[in-house]
mmCIF file of C-alpha atoms and ligand atoms in Angstrom:
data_model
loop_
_atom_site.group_PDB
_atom_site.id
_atom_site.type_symbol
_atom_site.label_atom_id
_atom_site.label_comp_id
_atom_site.label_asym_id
_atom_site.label_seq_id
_atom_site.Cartn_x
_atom_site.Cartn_y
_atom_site.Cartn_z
ATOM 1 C CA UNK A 1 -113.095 -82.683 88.743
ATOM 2 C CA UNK A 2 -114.023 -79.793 86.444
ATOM 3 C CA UNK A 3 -116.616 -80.129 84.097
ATOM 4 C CA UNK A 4 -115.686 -82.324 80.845
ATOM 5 C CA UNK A 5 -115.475 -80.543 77.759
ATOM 6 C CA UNK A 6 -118.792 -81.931 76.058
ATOM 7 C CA UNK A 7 -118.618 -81.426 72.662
ATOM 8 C CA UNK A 8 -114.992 -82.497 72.026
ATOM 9 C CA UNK A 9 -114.784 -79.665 68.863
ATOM 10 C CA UNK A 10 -115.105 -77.459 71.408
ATOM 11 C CA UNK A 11 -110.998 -78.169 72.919
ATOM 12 C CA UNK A 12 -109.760 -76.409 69.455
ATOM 13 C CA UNK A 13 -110.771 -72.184 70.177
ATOM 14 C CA UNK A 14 -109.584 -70.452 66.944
ATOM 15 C CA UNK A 15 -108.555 -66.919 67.248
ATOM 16 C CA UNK A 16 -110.021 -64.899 64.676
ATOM 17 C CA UNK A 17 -106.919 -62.683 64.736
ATOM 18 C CA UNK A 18 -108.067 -60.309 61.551
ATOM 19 C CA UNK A 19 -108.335 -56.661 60.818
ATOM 20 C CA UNK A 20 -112.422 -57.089 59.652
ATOM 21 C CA UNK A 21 -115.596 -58.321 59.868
ATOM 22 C CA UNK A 22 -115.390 -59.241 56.317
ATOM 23 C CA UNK A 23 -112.297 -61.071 56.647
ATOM 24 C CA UNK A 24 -113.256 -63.116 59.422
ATOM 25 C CA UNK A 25 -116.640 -63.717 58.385
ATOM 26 C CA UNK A 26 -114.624 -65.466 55.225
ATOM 27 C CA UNK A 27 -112.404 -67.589 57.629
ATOM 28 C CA UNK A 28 -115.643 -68.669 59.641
ATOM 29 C CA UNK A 29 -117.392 -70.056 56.260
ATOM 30 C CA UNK A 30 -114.512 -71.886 55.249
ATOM 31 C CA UNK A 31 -114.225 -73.517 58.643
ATOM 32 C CA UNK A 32 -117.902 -74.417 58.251
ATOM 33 C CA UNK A 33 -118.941 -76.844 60.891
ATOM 34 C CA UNK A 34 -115.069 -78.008 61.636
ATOM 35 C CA UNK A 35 -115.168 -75.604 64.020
ATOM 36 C CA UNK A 36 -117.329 -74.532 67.104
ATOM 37 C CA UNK A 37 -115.532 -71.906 69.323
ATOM 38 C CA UNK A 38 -114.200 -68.663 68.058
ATOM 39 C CA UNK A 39 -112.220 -66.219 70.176
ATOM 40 C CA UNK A 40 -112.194 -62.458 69.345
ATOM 41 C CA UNK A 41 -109.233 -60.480 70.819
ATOM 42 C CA UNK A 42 -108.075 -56.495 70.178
ATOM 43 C CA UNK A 43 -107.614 -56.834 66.047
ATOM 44 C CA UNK A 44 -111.167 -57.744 65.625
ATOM 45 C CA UNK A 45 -112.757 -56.863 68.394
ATOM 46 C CA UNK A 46 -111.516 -52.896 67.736
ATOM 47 C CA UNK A 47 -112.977 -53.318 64.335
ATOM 48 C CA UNK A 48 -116.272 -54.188 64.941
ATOM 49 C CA UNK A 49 -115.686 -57.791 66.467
ATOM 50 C CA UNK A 50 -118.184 -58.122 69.369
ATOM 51 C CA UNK A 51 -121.232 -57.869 66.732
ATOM 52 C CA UNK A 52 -120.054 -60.827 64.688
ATOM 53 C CA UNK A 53 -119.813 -61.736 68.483
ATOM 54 C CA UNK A 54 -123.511 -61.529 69.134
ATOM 55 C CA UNK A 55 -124.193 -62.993 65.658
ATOM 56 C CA UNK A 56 -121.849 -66.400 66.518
ATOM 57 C CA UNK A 57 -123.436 -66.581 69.922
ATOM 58 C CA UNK A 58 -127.071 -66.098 67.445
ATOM 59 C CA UNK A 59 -126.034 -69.110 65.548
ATOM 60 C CA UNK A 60 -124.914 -71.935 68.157
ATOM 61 C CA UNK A 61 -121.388 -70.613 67.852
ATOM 62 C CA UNK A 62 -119.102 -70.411 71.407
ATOM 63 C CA UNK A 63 -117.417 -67.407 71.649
ATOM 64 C CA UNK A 64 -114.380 -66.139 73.912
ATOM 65 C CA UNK A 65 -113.530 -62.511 74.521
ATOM 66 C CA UNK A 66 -109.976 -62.063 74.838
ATOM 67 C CA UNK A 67 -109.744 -58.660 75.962
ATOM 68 C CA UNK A 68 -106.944 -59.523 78.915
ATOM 69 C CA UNK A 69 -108.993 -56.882 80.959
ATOM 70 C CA UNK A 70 -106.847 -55.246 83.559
ATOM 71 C CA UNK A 71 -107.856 -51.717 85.130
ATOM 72 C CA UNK A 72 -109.816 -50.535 88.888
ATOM 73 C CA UNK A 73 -111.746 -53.050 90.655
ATOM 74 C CA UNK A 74 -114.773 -50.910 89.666
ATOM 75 C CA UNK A 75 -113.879 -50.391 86.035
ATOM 76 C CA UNK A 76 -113.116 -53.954 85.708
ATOM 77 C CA UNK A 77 -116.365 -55.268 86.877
ATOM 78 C CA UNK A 78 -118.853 -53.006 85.228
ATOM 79 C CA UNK A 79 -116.879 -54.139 81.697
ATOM 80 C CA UNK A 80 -117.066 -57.744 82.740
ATOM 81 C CA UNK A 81 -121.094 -57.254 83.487
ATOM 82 C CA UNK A 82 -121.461 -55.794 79.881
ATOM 83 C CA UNK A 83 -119.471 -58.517 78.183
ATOM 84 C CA UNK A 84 -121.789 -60.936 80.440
ATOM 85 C CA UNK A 85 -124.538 -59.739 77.984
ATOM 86 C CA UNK A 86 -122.955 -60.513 74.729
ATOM 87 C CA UNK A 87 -123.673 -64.244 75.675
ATOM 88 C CA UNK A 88 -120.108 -64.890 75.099
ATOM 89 C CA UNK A 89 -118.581 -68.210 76.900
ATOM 90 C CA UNK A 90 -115.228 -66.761 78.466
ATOM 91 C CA UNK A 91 -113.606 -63.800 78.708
ATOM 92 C CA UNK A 92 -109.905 -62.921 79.724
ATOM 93 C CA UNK A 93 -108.491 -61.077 82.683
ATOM 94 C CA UNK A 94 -105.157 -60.690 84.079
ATOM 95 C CA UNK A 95 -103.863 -62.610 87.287
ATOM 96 C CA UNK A 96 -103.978 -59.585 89.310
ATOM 97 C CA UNK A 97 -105.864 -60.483 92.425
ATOM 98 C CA UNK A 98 -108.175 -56.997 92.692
ATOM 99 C CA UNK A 99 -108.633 -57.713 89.209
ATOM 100 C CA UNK A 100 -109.597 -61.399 89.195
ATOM 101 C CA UNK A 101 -111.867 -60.903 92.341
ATOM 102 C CA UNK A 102 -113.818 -57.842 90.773
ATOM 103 C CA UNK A 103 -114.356 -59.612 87.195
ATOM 104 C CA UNK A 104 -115.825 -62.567 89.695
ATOM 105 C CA UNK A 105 -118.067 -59.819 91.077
ATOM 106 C CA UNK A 106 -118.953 -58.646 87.593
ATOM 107 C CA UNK A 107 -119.953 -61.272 85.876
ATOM 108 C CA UNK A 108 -122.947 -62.175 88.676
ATOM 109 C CA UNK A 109 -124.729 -65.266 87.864
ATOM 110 C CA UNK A 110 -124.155 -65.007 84.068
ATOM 111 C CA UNK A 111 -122.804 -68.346 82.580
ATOM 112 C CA UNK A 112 -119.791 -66.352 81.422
ATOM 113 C CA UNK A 113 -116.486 -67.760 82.935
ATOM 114 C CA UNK A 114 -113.535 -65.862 83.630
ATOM 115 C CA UNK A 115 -110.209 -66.896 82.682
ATOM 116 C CA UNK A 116 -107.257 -65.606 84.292
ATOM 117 C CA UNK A 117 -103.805 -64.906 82.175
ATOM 118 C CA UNK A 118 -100.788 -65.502 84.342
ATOM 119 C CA UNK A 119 -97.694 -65.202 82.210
ATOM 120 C CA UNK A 120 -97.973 -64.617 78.433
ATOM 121 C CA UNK A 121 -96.989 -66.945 76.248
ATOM 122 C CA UNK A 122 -94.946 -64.265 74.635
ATOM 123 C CA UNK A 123 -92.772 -64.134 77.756
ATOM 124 C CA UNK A 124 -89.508 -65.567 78.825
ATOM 125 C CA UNK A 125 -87.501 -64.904 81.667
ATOM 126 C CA UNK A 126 -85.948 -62.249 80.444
ATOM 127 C CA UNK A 127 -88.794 -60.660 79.359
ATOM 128 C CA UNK A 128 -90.194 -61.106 83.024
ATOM 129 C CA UNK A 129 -86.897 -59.370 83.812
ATOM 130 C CA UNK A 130 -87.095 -56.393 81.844
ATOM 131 C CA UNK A 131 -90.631 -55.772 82.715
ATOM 132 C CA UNK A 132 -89.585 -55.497 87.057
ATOM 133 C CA UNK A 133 -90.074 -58.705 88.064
ATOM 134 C CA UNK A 134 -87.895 -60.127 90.265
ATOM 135 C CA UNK A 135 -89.750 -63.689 90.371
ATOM 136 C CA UNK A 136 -89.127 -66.204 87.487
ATOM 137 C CA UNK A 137 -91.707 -67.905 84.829
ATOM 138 C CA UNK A 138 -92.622 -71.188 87.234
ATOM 139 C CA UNK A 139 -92.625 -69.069 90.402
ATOM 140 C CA UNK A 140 -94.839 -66.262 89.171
ATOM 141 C CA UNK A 141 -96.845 -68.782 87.268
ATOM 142 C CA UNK A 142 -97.445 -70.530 90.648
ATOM 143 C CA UNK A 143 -98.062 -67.604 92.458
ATOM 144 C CA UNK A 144 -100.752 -66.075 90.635
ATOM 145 C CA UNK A 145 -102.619 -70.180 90.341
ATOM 146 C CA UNK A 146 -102.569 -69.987 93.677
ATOM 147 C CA UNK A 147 -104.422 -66.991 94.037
ATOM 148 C CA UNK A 148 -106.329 -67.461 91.331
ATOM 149 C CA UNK A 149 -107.764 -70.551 93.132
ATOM 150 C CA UNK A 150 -108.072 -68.813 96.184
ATOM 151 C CA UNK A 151 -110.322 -66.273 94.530
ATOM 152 C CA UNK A 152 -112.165 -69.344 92.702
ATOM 153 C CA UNK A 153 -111.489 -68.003 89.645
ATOM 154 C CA UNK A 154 -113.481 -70.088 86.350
ATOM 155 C CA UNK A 155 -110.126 -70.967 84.227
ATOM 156 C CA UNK A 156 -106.668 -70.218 83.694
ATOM 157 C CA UNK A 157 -104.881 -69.276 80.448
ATOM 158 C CA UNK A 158 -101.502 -70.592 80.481
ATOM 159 C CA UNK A 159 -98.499 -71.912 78.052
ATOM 160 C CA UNK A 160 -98.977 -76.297 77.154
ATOM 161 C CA UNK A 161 -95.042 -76.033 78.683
ATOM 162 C CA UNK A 162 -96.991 -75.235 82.429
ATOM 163 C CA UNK A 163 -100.383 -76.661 81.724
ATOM 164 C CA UNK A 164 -98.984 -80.186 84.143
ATOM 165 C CA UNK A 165 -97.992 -78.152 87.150
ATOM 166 C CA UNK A 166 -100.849 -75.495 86.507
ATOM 167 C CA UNK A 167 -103.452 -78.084 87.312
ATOM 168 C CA UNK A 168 -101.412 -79.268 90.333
ATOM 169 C CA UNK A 169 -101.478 -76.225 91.782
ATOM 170 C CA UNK A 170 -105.137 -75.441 90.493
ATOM 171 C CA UNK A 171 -107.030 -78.378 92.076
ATOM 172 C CA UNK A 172 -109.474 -80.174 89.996
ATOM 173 C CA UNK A 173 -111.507 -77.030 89.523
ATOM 174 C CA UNK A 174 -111.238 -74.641 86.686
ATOM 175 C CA UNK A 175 -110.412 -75.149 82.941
ATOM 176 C CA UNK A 176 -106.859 -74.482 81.574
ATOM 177 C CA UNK A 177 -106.674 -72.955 78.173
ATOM 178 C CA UNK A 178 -103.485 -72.704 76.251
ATOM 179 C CA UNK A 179 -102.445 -70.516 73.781
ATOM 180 C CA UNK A 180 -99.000 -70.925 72.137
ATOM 181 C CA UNK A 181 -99.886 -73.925 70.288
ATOM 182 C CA UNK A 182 -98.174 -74.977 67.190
ATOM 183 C CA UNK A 183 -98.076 -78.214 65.217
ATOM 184 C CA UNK A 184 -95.057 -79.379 63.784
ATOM 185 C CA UNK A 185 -92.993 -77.316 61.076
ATOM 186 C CA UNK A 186 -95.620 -74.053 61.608
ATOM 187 C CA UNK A 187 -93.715 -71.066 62.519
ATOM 188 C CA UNK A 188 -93.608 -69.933 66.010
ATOM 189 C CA UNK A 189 -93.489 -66.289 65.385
ATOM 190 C CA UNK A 190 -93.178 -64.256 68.632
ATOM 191 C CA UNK A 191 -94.249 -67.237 71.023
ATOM 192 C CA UNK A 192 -91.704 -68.005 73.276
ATOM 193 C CA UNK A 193 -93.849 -70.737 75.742
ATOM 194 C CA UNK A 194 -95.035 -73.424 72.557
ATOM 195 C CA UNK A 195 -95.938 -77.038 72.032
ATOM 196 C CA UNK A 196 -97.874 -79.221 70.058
ATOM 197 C CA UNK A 197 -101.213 -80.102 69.658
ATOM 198 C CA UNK A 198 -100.574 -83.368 71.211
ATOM 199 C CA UNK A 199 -98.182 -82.089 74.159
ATOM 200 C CA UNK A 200 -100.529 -79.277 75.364
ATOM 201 C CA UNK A 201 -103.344 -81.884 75.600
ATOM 202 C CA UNK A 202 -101.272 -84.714 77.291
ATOM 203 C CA UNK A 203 -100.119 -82.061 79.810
ATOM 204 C CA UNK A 204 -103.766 -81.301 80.806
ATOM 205 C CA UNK A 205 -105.213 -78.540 78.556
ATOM 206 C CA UNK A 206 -109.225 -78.677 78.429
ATOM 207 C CA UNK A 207 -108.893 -76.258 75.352
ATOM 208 C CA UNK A 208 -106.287 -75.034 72.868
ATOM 209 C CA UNK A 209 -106.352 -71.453 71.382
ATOM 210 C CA UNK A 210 -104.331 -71.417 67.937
ATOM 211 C CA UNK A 211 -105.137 -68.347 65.737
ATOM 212 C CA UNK A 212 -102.229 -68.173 62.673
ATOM 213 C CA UNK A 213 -101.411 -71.763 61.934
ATOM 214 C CA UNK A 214 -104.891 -71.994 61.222
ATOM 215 C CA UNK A 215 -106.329 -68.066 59.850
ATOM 216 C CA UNK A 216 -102.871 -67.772 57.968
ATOM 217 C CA UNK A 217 -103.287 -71.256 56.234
ATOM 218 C CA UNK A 218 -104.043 -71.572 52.842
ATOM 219 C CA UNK A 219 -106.719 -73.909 53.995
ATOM 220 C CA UNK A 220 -107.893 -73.151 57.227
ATOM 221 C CA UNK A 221 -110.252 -76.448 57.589
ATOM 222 C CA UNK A 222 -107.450 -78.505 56.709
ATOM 223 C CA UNK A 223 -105.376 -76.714 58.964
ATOM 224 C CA UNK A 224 -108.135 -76.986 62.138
ATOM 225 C CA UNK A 225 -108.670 -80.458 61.159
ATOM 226 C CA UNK A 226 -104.883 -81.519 61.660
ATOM 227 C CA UNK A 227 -105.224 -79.828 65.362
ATOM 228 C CA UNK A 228 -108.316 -81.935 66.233
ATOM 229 C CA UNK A 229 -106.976 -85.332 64.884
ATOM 230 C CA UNK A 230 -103.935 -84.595 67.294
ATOM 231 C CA UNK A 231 -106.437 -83.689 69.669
ATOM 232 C CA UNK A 232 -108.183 -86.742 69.203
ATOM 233 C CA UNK A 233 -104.851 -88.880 69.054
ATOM 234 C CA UNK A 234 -103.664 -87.217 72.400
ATOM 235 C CA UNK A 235 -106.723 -88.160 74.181
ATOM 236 C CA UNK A 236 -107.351 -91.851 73.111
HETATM 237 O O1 OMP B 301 -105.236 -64.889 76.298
HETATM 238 C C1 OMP B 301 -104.844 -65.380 75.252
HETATM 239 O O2 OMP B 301 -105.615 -65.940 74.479
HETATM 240 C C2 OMP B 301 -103.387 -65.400 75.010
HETATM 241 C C3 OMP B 301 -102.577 -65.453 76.138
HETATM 242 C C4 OMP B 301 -101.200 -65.714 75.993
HETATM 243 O O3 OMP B 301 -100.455 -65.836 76.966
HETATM 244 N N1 OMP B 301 -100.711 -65.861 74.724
HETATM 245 C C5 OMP B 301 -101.486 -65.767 73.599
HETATM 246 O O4 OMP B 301 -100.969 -65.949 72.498
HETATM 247 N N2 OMP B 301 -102.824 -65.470 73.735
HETATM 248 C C6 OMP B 301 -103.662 -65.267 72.527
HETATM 249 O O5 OMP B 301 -103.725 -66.481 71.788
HETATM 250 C C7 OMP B 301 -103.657 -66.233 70.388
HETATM 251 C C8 OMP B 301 -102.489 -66.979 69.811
HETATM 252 O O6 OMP B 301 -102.429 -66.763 68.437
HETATM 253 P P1 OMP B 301 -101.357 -67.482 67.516
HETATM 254 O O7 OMP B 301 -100.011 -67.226 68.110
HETATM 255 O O8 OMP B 301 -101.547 -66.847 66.182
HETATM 256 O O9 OMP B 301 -101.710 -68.972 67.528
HETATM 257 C C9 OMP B 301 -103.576 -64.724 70.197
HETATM 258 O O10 OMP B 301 -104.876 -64.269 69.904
HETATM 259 C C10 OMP B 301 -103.127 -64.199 71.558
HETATM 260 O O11 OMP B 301 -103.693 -62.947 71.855
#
């Protein structure tokens, strides 16, 4: 079985989805201690981002790099190998195998794990379509777990809607991390792959990544206190 998650604040990863620093450093203080694992994608990350990520990592803070690196082999490793030194927790690839086996490669024996993105969240079938594949949602979902597993990649980043038949296919290795999470009556925006709180945890997510139910609210805390109390309900 894959490691537990140990600090159980540590399931809810808030995306920091915001154009500064400043902005997010106001988000963080309002989610005080609620909240224990930040992850830092494009928005942020392009505008200054991976110092507050140094700083979070500086003050007991997990942090996830959500950079959905995809490039050459070499390219790909010798980024992964410098986001190994921000301290950083996981960082984000996608399920291409050259790519998944050369941010393996890259991240040596730092403690940083690599998650793999199979299908977006943002995806349907028809988006699938559009963009050449001829495979559907499950089947290229399956595909790339299975070599994802093969490669013995660290984690998987998946919609709560595959999350049950991701870990089938996984094995007991590897942690799943869904995005496209949203609590009742919060607006699903362009997610296409959602569920709850509650559903993404009872189908076998180790962590859930929400960013605008919770950066958008008018109270954040309250907001990423909600999430963990259906956390907590989903896993009693
Ligand atoms: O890798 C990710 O984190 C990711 C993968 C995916 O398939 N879908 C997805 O939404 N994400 C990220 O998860 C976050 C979701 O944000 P909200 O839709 O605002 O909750 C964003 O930062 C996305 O970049």
């Amino acid at each position: 079985m894959h490691a537990p998650v140990s600090d159980p604040r540590d399931r809810l990863i808030v995306a920091l989805d915001l154009p500064s620093v400043g902005a997010a450093e106001s988000v963080i203080s309002r989610l005080g201690d609620t909240v224990s694992f930040y992850k830092i994608g494009y928005e942020l990350g392009f505008a200054g981002g991976l110092g507050l990520a140094r700083e979070l990592v500086a003050d007991g803070r997990k942090v996830f790099i959500d950079f959905k690196l995809h490039d050459i082999g070499n390219t790909v490793a010798r980024g992964v190998a410098s986001l190994a030194g921000l301290g950083a927790s996981f960082a984000t690839v996608h399920a291409y195998p050259q790519t998944m086996r050369a941010a393996m490669e890259g991240k040596g024996a730092s403690p940083l794990r690599i998650l793999a993105v199979t299908v977006l969240t943002s995806y349907d079938e028809g988006d699938l379509a559009e963009a050449g594949y001829g495979a559907g949602v499950a089947q290229t979902v399956a595909r790339r777990v299975a070599q994802a597993r093969e490669i013995g990649i660290d984690g998987i980043v998946c919609a709560p809607t595959d999350a049950a038949s991701v870990r089938a296919a996984l094995g007991p290795k590897g942690a799943i991390v869904t995005p496209g999470v949203r609590p009742d009556g919060t607006a699903a925006g362009d997610q296409k792959r959602i569920a709850t709180p509650f559903a993404a945890i009872r189908a076998g997510a180790d962590h859930l990544v929400v960013g605008r139910p919770i950066v958008a609210s008018p109270d954040p805390a309250a907001a990423a206190r909600a999430v963990q109390a259906e956390i907590a309900r989903a896993l009693s």
